[in-house]
Each structure stands twice: as structure tokens, then as C-alpha cells.
XYZ file of C-alpha atoms in Angstrom:
633
model
C -5.543 19.585 55.041
C -6.512 16.261 53.708
C -6.132 13.557 56.570
C -5.907 10.316 55.001
C -6.781 8.251 58.105
C -9.822 10.352 58.757
C -11.012 10.014 55.099
C -10.418 6.213 55.052
C -12.945 6.039 57.917
C -15.591 7.659 55.651
C -15.269 5.376 52.769
C -18.611 3.639 51.968
C -18.997 -0.147 51.394
C -20.430 0.382 47.950
C -19.080 -0.036 44.341
C -17.461 2.906 42.620
C -14.223 4.438 41.291
C -11.388 5.929 43.360
C -8.803 8.627 41.961
C -5.400 9.009 43.793
C -3.906 12.621 43.623
C -0.282 13.451 44.264
C 0.680 16.788 46.123
C 0.414 18.695 42.782
C -3.207 17.409 42.613
C -2.195 15.326 39.463
C -4.210 12.173 39.117
C -1.654 9.336 39.361
C -3.870 6.245 39.606
C -7.676 5.139 38.901
C -9.152 2.219 40.016
C -12.560 0.458 40.744
C -13.853 -1.570 43.499
C -16.977 -3.628 44.597
C -16.256 -2.042 47.995
C -14.601 1.311 47.991
C -14.076 0.857 51.949
C -12.122 -2.363 51.533
C -10.207 -1.650 48.337
C -8.858 1.756 49.140
C -7.833 0.915 52.749
C -5.704 -1.904 51.341
C -3.184 0.670 49.927
C -2.433 2.206 53.160
C -2.210 -0.993 55.304
C 1.204 -2.858 55.710
C 3.309 -2.955 52.614
C 4.122 -6.528 53.141
C 3.436 -8.352 49.655
C 3.132 -4.993 47.631
C 5.449 -4.580 44.661
C 7.966 -1.724 44.708
C 5.868 0.232 42.024
C 2.732 0.169 44.346
C 4.804 1.271 47.307
C 6.196 4.036 45.276
C 2.783 4.904 44.072
C 1.172 4.903 47.641
C 4.100 7.159 49.029
C 2.984 9.917 46.482
C -0.742 9.921 47.302
C -1.533 13.190 49.030
C -5.329 12.709 48.692
C -8.088 10.582 47.060
C -11.443 11.006 45.864
C -14.239 8.501 44.865
C -17.294 8.286 42.738
C -19.982 5.880 43.919
C -21.794 3.711 41.344
C -24.964 1.411 41.466
C -22.925 -1.634 40.277
C -19.599 -3.026 39.565
C -20.401 -2.947 35.909
C -21.034 0.842 36.114
C -17.878 1.152 38.039
C -16.054 -0.543 35.370
C -17.509 1.687 32.439
C -16.612 4.848 34.553
C -13.181 3.515 35.229
C -12.446 3.065 31.441
C -13.649 6.524 30.659
C -11.678 8.206 33.440
C -8.492 6.343 32.572
C -8.774 7.229 29.009
C -9.223 10.962 29.847
C -6.729 11.383 32.635
C -4.058 8.769 31.401
C -2.521 8.323 35.102
C 1.204 7.386 35.138
C 0.679 4.310 37.495
C -2.314 2.648 35.451
C -1.287 -0.017 32.971
C -1.760 2.186 29.790
C -2.405 1.301 26.193
C 0.126 3.294 24.133
C -1.319 2.607 20.638
C -4.834 4.385 19.788
C -5.581 2.857 16.382
C -8.670 3.404 14.439
C -9.056 0.288 12.256
C -10.311 0.730 8.575
C -13.575 -0.831 7.276
C -15.169 -1.382 3.942
C -18.563 0.386 3.779
C -21.277 -0.598 1.333
C -24.063 2.060 1.363
C -27.025 -0.655 0.910
C -29.452 2.093 1.999
C -28.888 3.948 -1.367
C -30.725 2.971 -4.553
C -27.366 2.724 -6.182
C -25.097 1.716 -3.440
C -21.242 2.579 -3.218
C -18.358 0.688 -1.942
C -16.238 3.141 0.420
C -13.430 3.321 2.759
C -14.439 3.966 6.450
C -12.598 4.673 9.778
C -15.460 4.385 12.040
C -18.657 1.861 11.867
C -21.807 3.974 12.301
C -25.407 2.945 13.073
C -26.877 3.699 9.612
C -28.329 1.515 6.729
C -24.909 0.683 5.371
C -23.111 -2.767 5.748
C -19.513 -2.846 7.188
C -16.985 -5.408 6.603
C -13.860 -5.502 8.798
C -12.165 -4.256 10.891
C -8.994 -4.826 9.024
C -5.496 -4.139 10.027
C -4.201 -2.674 6.892
C -5.540 0.588 5.330
C -3.448 -0.194 2.088
C -5.022 -3.612 1.915
C -8.597 -2.198 2.224
C -7.781 0.426 -0.438
C -6.546 -2.278 -2.951
C -9.434 -4.386 -2.312
C -12.004 -1.522 -3.077
C -9.880 -0.684 -6.167
C -10.349 -4.330 -7.285
C -14.069 -4.262 -6.666
C -14.437 -1.173 -8.921
C -12.599 -2.926 -11.503
C -14.543 -6.080 -11.199
C -18.084 -4.962 -10.622
C -18.152 -1.398 -12.055
C -19.485 0.156 -8.736
C -19.681 4.056 -8.825
C -17.536 6.081 -6.643
C -19.314 9.706 -6.995
C -21.476 11.092 -4.462
C -24.340 12.243 -6.736
C -27.824 11.542 -5.341
C -29.431 9.008 -7.817
C -31.795 8.657 -9.332
C -32.460 12.220 -8.790
C -29.466 13.715 -10.568
C -29.261 11.212 -13.486
C -28.301 12.764 -16.634
C -27.545 16.348 -15.151
C -23.853 15.818 -15.536
C -21.342 14.152 -17.776
C -20.083 10.794 -16.819
C -16.764 10.748 -14.999
C -13.440 9.412 -15.892
C -14.072 5.998 -14.315
C -16.878 5.399 -17.105
C -14.438 6.035 -19.847
C -11.763 3.831 -18.207
C -14.502 1.128 -17.889
C -14.527 1.152 -14.103
C -18.061 2.480 -13.729
C -21.473 1.435 -15.708
C -22.414 5.142 -15.344
C -25.796 4.758 -13.383
C -25.627 8.559 -13.305
C -26.626 8.459 -17.144
C -29.049 5.679 -16.808
C -26.762 3.345 -18.735
C -27.228 0.549 -16.292
C -30.779 -0.395 -14.906
C -31.370 -0.475 -11.157
C -31.949 -4.387 -11.305
C -28.518 -4.801 -13.085
C -26.811 -2.737 -10.737
C -28.421 -4.228 -7.757
C -27.129 -7.759 -9.093
C -23.482 -6.288 -9.181
C -23.902 -5.102 -5.715
C -25.029 -8.564 -4.698
C -21.968 -10.236 -5.950
C -19.711 -7.425 -4.236
C -21.323 -8.561 -0.919
C -20.688 -12.173 -1.720
C -17.164 -11.233 -2.402
C -16.456 -9.330 0.677
C -18.191 -12.307 2.746
C -15.154 -14.359 1.532
C -16.882 -16.359 -1.200
C -14.438 -16.337 -4.082
C -14.872 -19.579 -5.910
C -17.791 -18.504 -8.364
C -15.781 -15.414 -9.317
C -12.366 -17.036 -9.780
C -14.006 -19.635 -12.100
C -15.757 -16.958 -14.054
C -12.486 -14.988 -14.562
C -10.555 -17.898 -15.504
C -13.300 -19.009 -18.215
C -13.310 -15.291 -19.515
C -9.568 -15.334 -19.844
C -9.451 -18.662 -21.635
C -12.302 -17.405 -24.111
C -10.407 -14.137 -24.757
C -7.267 -16.157 -25.378
C -8.976 -18.518 -27.791
C -10.489 -15.482 -29.636
C -6.817 -14.245 -29.874
C -7.987 -11.074 -27.757
C -4.775 -11.172 -25.982
C -4.982 -7.669 -24.363
C -8.388 -8.814 -22.889
C -6.801 -12.140 -21.751
C -4.085 -10.220 -19.920
C -6.563 -7.967 -18.198
C -8.705 -10.963 -16.942
C -5.315 -12.703 -15.738
C -4.262 -9.749 -13.789
C -7.799 -9.606 -12.155
C -7.682 -13.198 -11.604
C -4.166 -12.816 -9.632
C -5.682 -9.975 -7.698
C -8.399 -11.983 -6.494
C -6.432 -14.872 -5.511
C -4.099 -12.513 -3.675
C -7.020 -11.328 -1.523
C -8.404 -14.952 -1.119
C -4.873 -16.003 0.255
C -5.017 -13.461 2.940
C -8.116 -14.878 4.247
C -6.653 -18.013 5.955
C -9.252 -20.374 7.426
C -8.791 -20.954 11.163
C -11.961 -22.410 12.223
C -15.120 -24.244 10.948
C -17.329 -22.536 13.280
C -17.380 -19.296 11.353
C -17.440 -17.388 14.445
C -16.074 -13.844 14.991
C -13.311 -13.887 17.793
C -10.201 -12.122 18.798
C -7.252 -14.180 20.099
C -5.238 -12.312 22.745
C -1.808 -13.118 24.227
C 1.073 -11.148 25.686
C 4.719 -10.916 26.423
C 6.377 -8.653 28.859
C 9.761 -7.351 30.262
C 10.361 -5.140 33.531
C 8.857 -2.075 31.936
C 6.763 -2.711 28.807
C 4.499 -5.376 27.482
C 3.312 -6.207 23.855
C -0.208 -7.590 23.423
C -0.764 -9.467 20.094
C -4.310 -9.700 18.745
C -5.336 -12.045 15.906
C -8.573 -10.930 14.302
C -10.896 -13.779 13.210
C -13.957 -12.801 11.230
C -16.441 -15.450 10.104
C -13.789 -18.077 10.746
C -11.145 -16.348 8.765
C -7.875 -14.739 9.989
C -8.179 -11.284 8.465
C -5.146 -9.789 10.046
C -3.297 -9.404 13.290
C -1.779 -6.321 15.167
C 0.312 -5.739 18.274
C 0.049 -3.003 20.873
C 2.758 -1.633 23.260
C 1.484 -1.293 26.965
C 3.199 0.490 29.746
C 3.040 -1.883 32.590
C 2.203 0.560 35.511
C 1.380 -1.140 38.811
C 0.241 -4.308 37.181
C 1.783 -7.328 38.938
C 1.100 -10.246 36.520
C -0.179 -11.185 33.153
C -3.760 -11.350 34.023
C -3.746 -7.882 35.259
C -2.101 -6.503 32.097
C -4.489 -8.503 29.920
C -7.375 -7.224 31.898
C -6.428 -3.545 31.571
C -5.725 -4.006 27.959
C -9.002 -5.411 27.190
C -10.869 -2.794 29.054
C -9.176 0.058 27.321
C -8.854 -1.561 23.725
C -12.688 -2.503 23.666
C -13.857 0.675 25.149
C -12.665 2.391 22.086
C -13.231 0.043 19.310
C -16.652 0.033 17.515
C -16.750 -3.887 16.620
C -17.056 -6.505 19.158
C -16.507 -10.159 18.412
C -18.480 -12.903 20.009
C -15.529 -14.431 21.504
C -12.240 -13.268 23.267
C -9.763 -16.122 23.524
C -7.084 -15.240 26.160
C -3.929 -17.025 27.305
C -5.033 -17.064 30.919
C -7.968 -16.337 33.254
C -8.787 -12.623 33.730
C -9.164 -11.367 37.272
C -12.573 -9.688 36.233
C -13.598 -12.039 33.497
C -17.334 -12.267 34.475
C -17.995 -8.543 34.833
C -15.789 -7.753 31.672
C -18.226 -10.166 29.677
C -21.224 -8.586 30.924
C -19.936 -5.134 30.141
C -19.021 -6.267 26.542
C -22.257 -8.095 26.023
C -24.035 -4.967 27.024
C -22.073 -2.949 24.488
C -22.614 -5.446 21.659
C -26.195 -6.367 22.421
C -25.587 -9.972 22.664
C -23.496 -12.551 24.660
C -19.669 -11.960 24.484
C -17.754 -15.077 25.801
C -14.200 -14.901 27.442
C -12.543 -18.127 26.827
C -9.102 -19.689 27.996
C -8.441 -22.515 25.260
C -6.829 -25.359 27.125
C -6.068 -28.013 24.543
C -5.773 -28.788 20.704
C -5.713 -26.229 18.036
C -7.346 -23.536 19.904
C -4.717 -23.555 22.420
C -1.974 -23.688 19.688
C -3.571 -20.408 18.061
C -3.105 -18.540 21.630
C 0.410 -19.931 21.950
C 0.970 -18.673 18.275
C -0.202 -15.219 19.197
C 2.203 -15.164 22.514
C 5.154 -16.190 20.369
C 4.379 -13.173 18.065
C 4.215 -10.872 20.970
C 7.630 -12.131 22.320
C 9.012 -11.570 18.980
C 7.782 -8.013 18.595
C 8.866 -7.123 22.158
C 12.432 -8.098 21.287
C 12.379 -6.163 18.233
C 10.722 -3.211 19.665
C 13.420 -3.142 22.374
C 16.169 -3.214 19.813
C 14.322 -0.548 17.794
C 13.860 1.853 20.728
C 17.525 1.410 21.618
C 18.563 2.575 18.016
C 16.049 5.308 18.165
C 17.338 6.616 21.359
C 21.024 6.419 20.060
C 19.730 8.494 17.080
C 17.800 11.074 19.078
C 18.572 11.786 22.561
C 22.000 10.034 22.268
C 22.880 12.434 19.258
C 21.465 15.390 21.382
C 23.707 14.553 24.271
C 26.646 14.180 21.868
C 26.159 17.595 20.299
C 25.781 19.200 23.819
C 28.977 17.518 24.854
C 30.961 18.854 22.196
C 30.212 22.398 23.699
C 30.507 21.221 27.379
C 26.864 21.652 28.010
C 24.477 19.318 29.875
C 20.669 19.205 30.095
C 20.036 20.145 26.454
C 16.738 18.886 25.381
C 15.203 21.638 23.311
C 16.985 23.123 20.332
C 15.764 26.029 18.146
C 17.220 26.663 14.837
C 16.468 29.648 12.478
C 16.839 30.546 8.825
C 16.011 33.241 6.362
C 14.745 32.846 2.854
C 14.259 35.456 0.001
C 14.878 36.127 -3.807
C 16.703 39.353 -4.104
C 14.887 40.571 -1.125
C 11.546 39.720 -2.508
C 9.147 38.554 0.364
C 11.869 37.951 2.865
C 10.689 35.256 5.471
C 11.996 33.577 8.527
C 11.766 30.206 9.961
C 11.971 28.749 13.442
C 12.114 25.102 13.794
C 12.290 23.036 17.170
C 13.914 19.676 17.966
C 13.159 18.122 21.442
C 15.106 15.108 22.559
C 16.615 14.633 19.063
C 13.062 14.855 17.280
C 11.414 17.660 15.377
C 8.438 19.130 17.303
C 6.465 20.437 14.273
C 3.590 21.885 16.632
C 6.290 24.456 17.973
C 7.391 25.498 14.363
C 6.712 29.203 13.527
C 7.030 31.413 10.428
C 7.799 35.076 10.328
C 7.166 37.513 7.357
C 9.810 40.206 7.515
C 8.160 43.637 8.300
C 11.080 46.049 9.017
C 13.657 45.078 6.357
C 13.882 46.208 2.822
C 16.090 44.139 0.328
C 18.297 41.121 0.948
C 19.826 41.779 4.249
C 19.981 38.356 6.154
C 21.632 39.887 9.422
C 19.061 42.582 9.924
C 16.133 40.069 9.039
C 17.608 37.418 11.461
C 17.707 40.161 14.241
C 14.042 40.911 13.557
C 13.074 37.318 13.665
C 14.964 36.703 16.839
C 13.650 39.793 18.576
C 10.086 39.094 17.757
C 10.475 35.384 18.870
C 11.756 36.171 22.280
C 9.929 39.364 23.089
C 6.695 37.613 22.232
C 7.736 34.848 24.581
C 8.552 37.218 27.529
C 5.209 39.005 26.956
C 3.374 35.611 27.113
C 5.136 34.668 30.294
C 4.384 37.808 32.033
C 0.994 37.606 31.223
C 0.831 34.025 32.559
C 2.550 35.254 35.896
C 0.061 37.882 36.446
C -2.772 35.221 35.903
C -0.898 33.027 38.504
C -0.628 30.043 35.773
C 3.070 30.297 35.111
C 3.337 26.524 34.551
C 0.755 26.742 31.659
C 3.312 27.439 28.763
C 2.154 29.415 25.814
C 3.237 29.046 22.182
C 6.233 31.156 22.676
C 7.249 30.579 26.401
C 9.255 27.587 26.048
C 12.749 28.945 25.557
C 15.440 26.673 23.978
C 18.241 25.048 25.930
C 20.374 25.832 22.830
C 20.028 28.182 19.843
C 21.578 26.883 16.434
C 22.282 29.656 13.842
C 22.685 28.666 10.265
C 26.047 30.289 9.800
C 29.264 31.185 11.765
C 30.465 34.384 13.739
C 28.109 36.804 12.285
C 24.990 35.046 12.896
C 25.896 33.984 16.503
C 26.774 37.695 17.320
C 23.422 38.920 16.032
C 21.675 36.127 18.289
C 23.900 36.977 21.394
C 23.213 40.858 20.955
C 19.303 40.164 20.804
C 19.510 37.935 23.946
C 21.603 40.534 25.721
C 19.274 43.340 24.959
C 16.274 41.138 26.348
C 18.361 39.941 29.453
C 18.177 36.242 28.287
C 20.918 33.828 29.040
C 20.669 31.107 26.337
C 23.862 29.245 24.682
C 24.167 30.132 20.982
C 26.196 28.200 18.538
C 26.708 28.620 14.787
C 26.742 25.801 12.049
C 30.066 26.606 10.249
C 30.191 25.603 6.528
C 33.029 24.442 4.358
C 33.505 25.620 0.618
C 30.633 23.119 -0.401
C 28.255 24.464 2.054
C 28.438 21.406 4.342
C 28.691 21.970 8.157
C 32.320 21.371 9.123
C 32.035 22.537 12.783
C 30.395 24.516 15.415
C 31.179 28.056 16.296
C 30.629 28.467 20.105
C 32.209 31.008 22.401
C 34.359 32.461 19.825
C 35.985 28.909 19.035
C 35.320 26.614 16.118
C 34.747 23.126 17.475
C 35.495 20.497 14.987
C 33.007 17.530 14.647
C 33.067 13.936 13.725
C 31.246 13.819 10.303
C 30.366 10.055 10.920
C 28.579 10.624 14.359
C 24.987 10.707 15.114
C 25.436 14.157 16.398
C 26.720 15.307 12.923
C 23.922 13.707 11.434
C 21.271 15.280 13.830
C 22.838 18.759 13.035
C 22.355 18.108 9.341
C 18.718 17.144 9.764
C 18.297 20.295 11.800
C 19.906 22.473 9.129
C 18.009 20.844 6.360
C 14.642 21.153 8.305
C 15.161 25.038 8.789
C 15.928 25.471 5.158
C 12.959 23.295 4.029
C 10.549 25.080 6.407
C 11.636 28.596 5.236
C 11.650 27.799 1.512
C 8.226 26.264 1.613
C 6.773 29.246 3.308
C 8.556 31.597 0.883
C 7.376 29.591 -1.918
C 3.620 29.744 -0.670
C 3.914 33.466 -0.428
C 5.261 33.825 -3.954
C 2.589 31.687 -5.557
C -0.122 33.733 -3.732
C 1.417 36.824 -4.948
C 1.658 35.595 -8.449
C -1.941 34.361 -8.697
C -3.111 37.704 -6.876
C -1.239 39.960 -9.549
C -3.332 38.715 -12.393
C -6.714 37.959 -11.326
C -7.396 40.082 -8.288
C -6.577 43.148 -10.357
C -9.681 42.477 -12.471
C -12.496 44.854 -11.381
C -15.174 42.823 -9.606
C -13.062 39.721 -8.986
C -12.223 39.178 -5.409
C -10.841 36.000 -3.461
C -14.070 33.977 -3.831
C -14.488 34.367 -7.664
C -10.857 33.897 -8.390
C -11.106 30.641 -6.723
C -14.301 29.728 -8.480
C -12.541 30.806 -11.719
C -9.579 28.527 -11.226
C -11.882 25.542 -10.052
C -13.930 25.837 -13.242
C -11.264 26.325 -15.790
C -8.133 24.914 -14.186
C -5.712 27.216 -16.137
C -4.882 30.745 -16.910
C -5.177 29.950 -20.617
C -8.657 28.613 -20.294
C -9.656 31.655 -18.390
C -8.197 34.072 -20.967
C -9.900 32.288 -23.748
C -13.288 31.878 -22.315
C -16.270 33.731 -23.745
C -18.649 35.762 -21.573
C -21.447 33.137 -21.607
C -18.739 30.469 -20.486
C -17.752 32.827 -17.700
C -21.450 33.194 -16.510
C -21.275 29.448 -15.959
C -18.992 29.981 -13.016
C -20.620 29.828 -9.580
C -21.057 33.448 -8.102
C -20.333 35.218 -11.431
C -23.008 37.822 -12.741
C -22.910 39.441 -16.220
C -21.019 42.488 -15.073
C -18.206 40.391 -13.521
C -18.183 38.103 -16.526
C -17.659 40.989 -18.878
C -14.985 42.586 -16.794
C -12.921 39.409 -16.964
C -13.379 39.101 -20.707
C -12.586 42.709 -21.432
C -9.434 42.571 -19.007
C -7.734 40.082 -21.303
C -8.522 42.129 -24.500
C -8.179 45.580 -23.451
C -4.559 45.961 -24.781
C -4.470 43.146 -27.397
C -1.697 40.791 -27.644
C 0.478 43.052 -25.354
C -1.790 42.723 -22.328
C -2.059 38.982 -22.797
C 1.898 38.267 -22.918
C 2.550 40.473 -19.987
C -0.125 38.619 -17.948
C 1.013 35.152 -18.877
C 4.692 36.097 -18.085
C 3.564 37.180 -14.744
C 1.885 33.720 -13.779
C 4.706 31.695 -15.030
């Protein structure tokens, strides 16, 4: 038995991290302290001055533990790591976990490439960013390839020079083909230098050059070329316009401000790189036990900058942080140089922070309205459907469908909606094993029996292990079963549940003459539904999703069977060689027409296998070829 009063007496007066546990031993709060003894004891003293959330959290504490560190800085780092791992409910939590894109120039290679990257690694490459829009990064990379003809292939140059034909980019004039030696290393390096200049925001020389070439092409009446230069010019201007100057100091900084309501907060961040505003983003934060803006900003900064690879030289914030000095030390240690935390007090700098705060307020209002609409569309629709049948507490719905073509490869699908949203991780596919021919009722019986019997078996195993609360893949049973049909499908489901001694409500989706749902069949009664309601729209989405999932699975099986029936019947051709043949020749006709020497070029092919393929398509003349071609189509 954990005696809180006794354990409080044992707390050391050293820096460290403390973890609060509830009666179920779940970690509900993690914090750090300069003195564990003073900080942890404060929670269990008089409740005067404590917020309702903190009092609620303290009332749930069953025990606590702590980890001693050598310094407050070590405690801060450990606190960040533990919060990210355990995500306690009473901590202020950053909801968004975004990986920002970079533009990577592999300057360590003899013929560098310009690439999209999600992480910044310690290699010989140069990274530009982070940017807030992956689409904008890809557009910029495409523009660079058009302007500077930089290669995109992963060939090792100059080692592989001339070994393969130039790729499509060379033929559409977006690469100078260094892989063929068509451009010298010095010329290519000059192009890369211009790329780096472009990515550093120096556009003037390029704009002048493009405008000059456009005018020259126009004067020479080469109008197609002139239009091409005009489009490139417009693309460069578009990129340049996004880089709005915000400071003459050319520093890297993030401008951070927030707005909050009773439950949530939104933190807005402006990303300034080399004095240019390259983008902005907002982050939703669960407030937890934080009492003021300073605490929310402190929690956000610790969580956000613990996970981002790039650190600016300055953070501009809307008010003083509670742990400003220690956070600055931590960020400086991570960056390897001084990181300042600044609260601008006047002039343009203060107005930029105010602008970030206004954007955060706007997003908070928009998010609140969006959440209300989403709730109406999801949980509201779920409650409406349940209400039509007089049910309560319906959170999980499972729907099933059967797909086949004249009984060929019959399959079943199980889709899951929780709180009005699809839960794709719980979707399941069933290949019908015991039913021959197009018998949907018998196929549905098999699918339902397998689904629930497997769930019961898993549940029994978990009970034997004493970990019943750890749900397996099938042990979460639905609050409602929805069958894609009327009385017949519902009766099949009820029979299966009865045999397995399970009590789960079952309803059928009754169709009209146009195969549209007109009502729900529940407890031998057809319940009419409002076709203009959110509940009806939810039922339609569930029905469509069950069809889609079953049909896609069936299509994939048919596709595999068609490919197998032709190539895998050839002696000496297994799965690996079949895939290699398709990769090399791209089409059935190309494989059929290939000569033995061409077949030998396929990786993994020997002469015996190549001759087997060659003879297979010629053994019965035109008749065999026609039959095989009909099979694959």
C-alpha cells in the first residue's frame, strides 16, 4: 500500500522528474522540479489557489514516483521525453505531430541532386527549410529541374557513366544527362551553384536572365520558346513573392503566439529564415492543468522543439516564459550555439507577434466551428441512427458485404465505424472457404461465424493470461451490426449470434427499387428514415464503404489469378521470375514476342528458363497465343 504522507517525507531536495499515477497505475501527469521535495509536496497541501483541474488531478493520484537528475536542464530533457512517450491526460499536450519538409541538395556528391526530404540528417548535404507546405516544396524542386537541368536519378556518378541509356528527363530537356557525359563536371557544378543561390533567395539575376531570353526569343519569332521562358519567369516570381521580407537582420527566428478558450488553445508560429517569412503554421493544444498563457507556451515550446531537427537563433514570444532561461540553455545545447528567447515590446517586432496572436485567435474560432460540424456529422449522426431503433451507447458499428462474380472467388468484407468515423485498422477481409457458387446467405453465415468465433477465442486466451483489458484484433465486439440487406441477412446474423450466445443488436439496410436505402429493418419492423438527415448520410457512407472494400479485395484476387494463370504455368517460372519478367517487358505482348537472348537479360533468368518461356508461347502456334491473351485480358 502506497502511503502518500510517508513517501512525501522521503522526497529528496534535488532536481528531477516526478510521475503521478492513478488507481489503475496509469501515468496521469509528469512534471520537473528544481527541488522534488518542495514541488511535489505543493500538490498535497491546501487546495487554496489551485485550479479545479489541478484539484481533480490531485484527487486521482494513487501514488507517485520520481527520477533524480544532476541538473534542472537534465530534468527538462527527461520531462520532454517522458511526456512524449506517455502523453499523460493532465499535461498540456501538443496535438499535432508534423514533420516539416526540406529541400536537400546533395553537395557531397560529384554530380549533386536536389531532393525532397522529411528529416534533416547530419550528412554532407545542404538543407533548406523547413517549409510548411509539401506541395510548395515539390513545385519548387520541379522548377529547379526545369531551370538548371539537375539530375533526378540515383546512379552513382561518374562510376556508372554510359552504362545505361539517358532517362526521359533528358529527352524532355529537364536534365543535361551527366550519366552520359554530355555535360562536364565544371559546367554541372556551375548549375548547382546557381541552384544554391536560388534557394538562398537571390532571384534578381535569374529574373533578368529569363526576361532577356524571353525578349530575344520573341524578337527572333521563336514564340514557343518565348512562351516557355514566360512561364518559367512567372513560376520564379511566384516563388519569390512567397518570400516576404520581414527583417533586415537576415536572422532565423520563429515568432510564436497563442489564443485559448476553456478547453483548447491554438499556437501560431511564423517561420522566418534569413529574414524572410517562408511560411506559418498553427498547432492545436489540449490545455491540461496549465493556468495561463505562459505555461501553455512553455509546454508547447518544450514539446515542439524536442521533435524538430531545425532550431532558429531566436524565438519571439508574446509574453515571458516561466522557464525562459533553462529552455534557452536546452535549445542552445541542442543547436550548438546560442538560442535567444525574446519578448518584443515595441515597434515592428511587437506588431509581428500581435499578428501571430490574431491569426491564432482566428484559427481557434474556425476550429471550434469545424469541430461542431464534424461532431454533428459523426457522433451526432451515430446517435441519430441509434435513436431510430431506440438504442443508446452505440459507438462501434460493424458492416459486412459479400462480393463475387458468378461465384468466382467469393470474398467477404468487414468494415468498422467508431464514433461516426471509419476505423480502417480494424477492417478485415475474408476469403470464402466452405461455399461453392454464388450463395450470398451461406457466404455471410461463414464470414460472421469466423469473425465472432475468432473474437471469442482471442478473448478466452486473454482471460487465461489475465490481460482481458488488452483487446486483440477481433475481441472488440460491435454495439450494432448493420447488414447490407433486409430480413434475410438480418436473420442469418441473428442465427449466428444465437449459436455463439452473443447478444448484439442487428439491423438491415432495406433498399428501394433503385437499390438506395429507404429504411432500417430492426426487430421485425421496417423503420423509415429521413433521407435528408445526417443519420441517412452516415448509413450511406457505411454501405458504400463496405461495397468498396469487398470489391477491391475481390478485384485484387482476380488480378492475381489472371496473371498466375499465364506466366506461372510456364515450367521454371515462379513468383520471382514472373515479377522480373513483368518489370523488364512491361506487357504480356512484349514477353510473348521476346527472343531467347532478350529473355536472358532479365535478372535471375538462365538459358533453360528463357527457352521455356520462348517455347511456351510457340508450342501450339497461333491458337495458344490467342488463348493466353484472352486469359490475361
